[in-house]
Short mmCIF file of C-alpha atoms in Angstrom, two decimals:
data_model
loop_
_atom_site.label_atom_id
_atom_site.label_comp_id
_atom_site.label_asym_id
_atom_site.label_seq_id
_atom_site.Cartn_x
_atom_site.Cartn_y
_atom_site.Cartn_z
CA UNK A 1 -0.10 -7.54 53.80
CA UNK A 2 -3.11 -6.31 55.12
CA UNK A 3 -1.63 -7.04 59.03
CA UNK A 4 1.23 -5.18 58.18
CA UNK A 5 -0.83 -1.96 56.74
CA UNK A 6 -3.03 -2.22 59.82
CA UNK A 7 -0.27 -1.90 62.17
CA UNK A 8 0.81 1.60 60.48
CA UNK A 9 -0.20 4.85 61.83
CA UNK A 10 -2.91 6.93 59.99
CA UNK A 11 -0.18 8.81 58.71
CA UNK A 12 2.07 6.53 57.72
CA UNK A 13 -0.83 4.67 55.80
CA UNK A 14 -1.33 7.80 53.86
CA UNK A 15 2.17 7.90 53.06
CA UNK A 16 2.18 3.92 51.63
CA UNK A 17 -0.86 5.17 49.35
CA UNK A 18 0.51 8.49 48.54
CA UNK A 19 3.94 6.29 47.17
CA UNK A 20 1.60 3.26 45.41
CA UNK A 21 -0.73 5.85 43.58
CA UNK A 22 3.26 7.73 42.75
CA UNK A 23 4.27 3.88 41.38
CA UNK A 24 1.22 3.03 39.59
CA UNK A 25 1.08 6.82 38.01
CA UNK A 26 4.50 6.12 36.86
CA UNK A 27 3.92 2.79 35.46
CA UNK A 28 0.64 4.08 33.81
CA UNK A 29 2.32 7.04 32.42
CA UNK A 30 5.95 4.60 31.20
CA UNK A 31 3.35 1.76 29.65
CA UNK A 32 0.40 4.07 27.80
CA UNK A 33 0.54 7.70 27.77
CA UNK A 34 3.84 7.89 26.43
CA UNK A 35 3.57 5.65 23.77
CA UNK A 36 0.81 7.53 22.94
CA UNK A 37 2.15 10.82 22.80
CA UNK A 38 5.23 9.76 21.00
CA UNK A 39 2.41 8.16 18.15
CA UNK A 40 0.55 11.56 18.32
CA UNK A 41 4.21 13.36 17.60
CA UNK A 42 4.88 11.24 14.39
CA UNK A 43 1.23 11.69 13.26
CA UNK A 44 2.07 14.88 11.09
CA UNK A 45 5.20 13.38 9.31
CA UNK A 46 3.09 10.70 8.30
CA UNK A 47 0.35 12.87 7.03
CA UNK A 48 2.80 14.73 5.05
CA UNK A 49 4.42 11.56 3.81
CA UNK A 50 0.51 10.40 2.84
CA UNK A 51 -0.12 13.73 1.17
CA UNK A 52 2.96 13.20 -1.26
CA UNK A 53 2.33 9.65 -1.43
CA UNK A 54 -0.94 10.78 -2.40
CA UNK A 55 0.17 13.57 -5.02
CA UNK A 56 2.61 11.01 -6.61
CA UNK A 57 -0.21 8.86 -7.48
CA UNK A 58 -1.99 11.29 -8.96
CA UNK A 59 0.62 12.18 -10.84
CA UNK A 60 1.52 8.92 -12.19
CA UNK A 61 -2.90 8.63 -12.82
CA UNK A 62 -2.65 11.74 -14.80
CA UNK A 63 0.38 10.03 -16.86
CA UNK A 64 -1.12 6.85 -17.46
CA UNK A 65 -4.34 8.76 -18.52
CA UNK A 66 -2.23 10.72 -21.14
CA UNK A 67 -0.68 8.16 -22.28
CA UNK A 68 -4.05 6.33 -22.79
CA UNK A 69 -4.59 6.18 -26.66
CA UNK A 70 -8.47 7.83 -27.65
CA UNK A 71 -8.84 5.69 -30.71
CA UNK A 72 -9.26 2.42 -31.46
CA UNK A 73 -6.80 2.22 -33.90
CA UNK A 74 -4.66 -0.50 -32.87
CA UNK A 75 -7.82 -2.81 -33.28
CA UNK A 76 -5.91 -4.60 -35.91
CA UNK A 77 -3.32 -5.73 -34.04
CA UNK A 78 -2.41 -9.22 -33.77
CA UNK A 79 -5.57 -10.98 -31.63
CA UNK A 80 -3.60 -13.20 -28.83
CA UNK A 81 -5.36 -14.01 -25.47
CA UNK A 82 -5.07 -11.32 -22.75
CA UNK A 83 -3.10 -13.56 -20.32
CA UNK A 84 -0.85 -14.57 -23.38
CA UNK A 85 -0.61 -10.39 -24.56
CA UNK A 86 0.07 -9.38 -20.38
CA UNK A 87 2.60 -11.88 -19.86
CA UNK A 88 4.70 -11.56 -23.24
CA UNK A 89 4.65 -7.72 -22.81
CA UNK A 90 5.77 -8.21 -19.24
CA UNK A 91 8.88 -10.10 -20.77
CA UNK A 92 9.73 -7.20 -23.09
CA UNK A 93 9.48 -4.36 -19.83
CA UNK A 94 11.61 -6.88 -18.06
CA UNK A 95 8.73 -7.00 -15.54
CA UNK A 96 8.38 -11.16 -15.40
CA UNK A 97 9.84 -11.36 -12.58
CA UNK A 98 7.63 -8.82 -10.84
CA UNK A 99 4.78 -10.53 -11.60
CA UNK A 100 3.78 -12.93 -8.47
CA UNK A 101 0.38 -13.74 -9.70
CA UNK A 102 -1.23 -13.66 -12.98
CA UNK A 103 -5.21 -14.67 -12.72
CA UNK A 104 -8.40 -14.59 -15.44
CA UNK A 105 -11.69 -14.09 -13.64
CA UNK A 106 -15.14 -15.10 -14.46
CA UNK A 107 -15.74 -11.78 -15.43
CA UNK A 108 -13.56 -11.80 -18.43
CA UNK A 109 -10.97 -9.57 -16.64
CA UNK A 110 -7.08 -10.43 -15.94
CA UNK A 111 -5.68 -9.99 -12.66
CA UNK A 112 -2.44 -9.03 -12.09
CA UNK A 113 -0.24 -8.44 -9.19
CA UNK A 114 3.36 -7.03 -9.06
CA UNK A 115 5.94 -6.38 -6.50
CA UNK A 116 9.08 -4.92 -7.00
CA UNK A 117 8.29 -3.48 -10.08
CA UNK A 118 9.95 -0.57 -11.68
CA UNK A 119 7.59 2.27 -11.95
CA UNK A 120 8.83 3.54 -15.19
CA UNK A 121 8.74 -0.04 -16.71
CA UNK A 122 5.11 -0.86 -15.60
CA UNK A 123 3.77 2.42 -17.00
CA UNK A 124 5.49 1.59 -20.35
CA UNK A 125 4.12 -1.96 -20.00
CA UNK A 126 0.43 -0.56 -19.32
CA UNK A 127 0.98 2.18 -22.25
CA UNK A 128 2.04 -1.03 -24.40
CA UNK A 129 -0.70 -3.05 -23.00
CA UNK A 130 -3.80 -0.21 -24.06
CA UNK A 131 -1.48 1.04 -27.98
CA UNK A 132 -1.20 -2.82 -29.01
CA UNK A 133 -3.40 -5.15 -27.49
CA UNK A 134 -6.72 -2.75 -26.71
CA UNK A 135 -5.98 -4.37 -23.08
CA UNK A 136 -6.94 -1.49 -20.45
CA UNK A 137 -6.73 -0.83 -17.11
CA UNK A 138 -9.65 -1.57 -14.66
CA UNK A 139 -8.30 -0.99 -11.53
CA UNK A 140 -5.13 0.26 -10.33
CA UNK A 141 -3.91 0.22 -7.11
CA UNK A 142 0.16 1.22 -6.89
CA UNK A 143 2.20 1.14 -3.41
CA UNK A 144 5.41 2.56 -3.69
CA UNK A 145 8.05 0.55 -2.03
CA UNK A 146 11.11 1.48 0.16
CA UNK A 147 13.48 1.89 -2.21
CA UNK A 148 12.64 4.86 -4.65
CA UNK A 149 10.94 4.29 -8.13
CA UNK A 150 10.29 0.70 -6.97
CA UNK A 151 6.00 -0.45 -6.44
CA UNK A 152 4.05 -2.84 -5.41
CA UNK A 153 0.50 -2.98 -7.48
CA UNK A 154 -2.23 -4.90 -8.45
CA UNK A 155 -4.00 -4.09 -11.68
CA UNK A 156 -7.43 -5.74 -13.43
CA UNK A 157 -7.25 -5.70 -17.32
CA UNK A 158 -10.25 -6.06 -19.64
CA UNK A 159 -9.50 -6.51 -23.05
CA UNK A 160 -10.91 -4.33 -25.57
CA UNK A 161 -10.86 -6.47 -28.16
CA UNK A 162 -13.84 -8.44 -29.83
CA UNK A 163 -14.76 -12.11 -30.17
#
């Protein structure tokens, strides 16, 4: 290769690096800068989609929080474990099946996570959860999924109610 650049005229030389810096520009420009800018095009559909995404959940925090009873006066209700109260409620919201993992923690606190879950369902489940059980919500964190009103979430209950 390098014999058969040598034998080329000063010129012609030029014109062989002229064409490879035209091939590797090319290449460069096919394998990395237009990936990138077609990334950097989507980047303000996806902040919009974030933003409602983001407004949605506040909604649905705002609803839960409503919903959320400001007495204790379910207290008497019937005193079943927590696992036994989350998973029997689950049944009644039609949620079982949503449920792919059900965990106590040293802490005292139930873990929960759902996917493919009905929105509407899991915030009646949580509202039935805090009015009959005193079982509240930790943490909440709520995904939606592809198809509309379905989520993916993982909650940590503590359960309100005494020894």
């Amino acid at each position: 290769m390098k014999d058969l650049i040598s034998r080329l005229s000063r010129r012609e030389r030029l014109l062989v690096m002229a064409a490879a810096l035209l091939v590797l520009g090319t290449i460069l420009h096919g394998l990395a800068l237009q990936p990138f800018l077609a990334e950097l095009k989507k980047m303000p559909a996806e902040i919009a989609e974030k933003q409602a995404t983001l407004a949605w959940m506040q909604q649905a925090s705002e609803q839960i929080r409503h919903n959320a009873p400001t007495s204790r006066a379910n207290q008497g209700a019937a005193k079943i474990s927590p696992m036994l109260a989350i998973d029997q409620s689950a049944r009644k919201f039609g949620l079982s099946a949503a449920i792919k993992r059900l965990e106590p923690t040293e802490t005292g606190t139930v873990q929960v996570w759902l996917k493919d879950a009905i929105f509407d369902d899991m915030l009646g489940w949580l509202d039935l959860l805090q009015k009959q059980f005193s079982i509240t919500v930790v943490t909440l964190a709520v995904n939606p999924q592809p198809e509309p009103g379905y989520v993916e979430a993982r909650i940590t209950f503590l359960s309100n109610q005494g020894p």
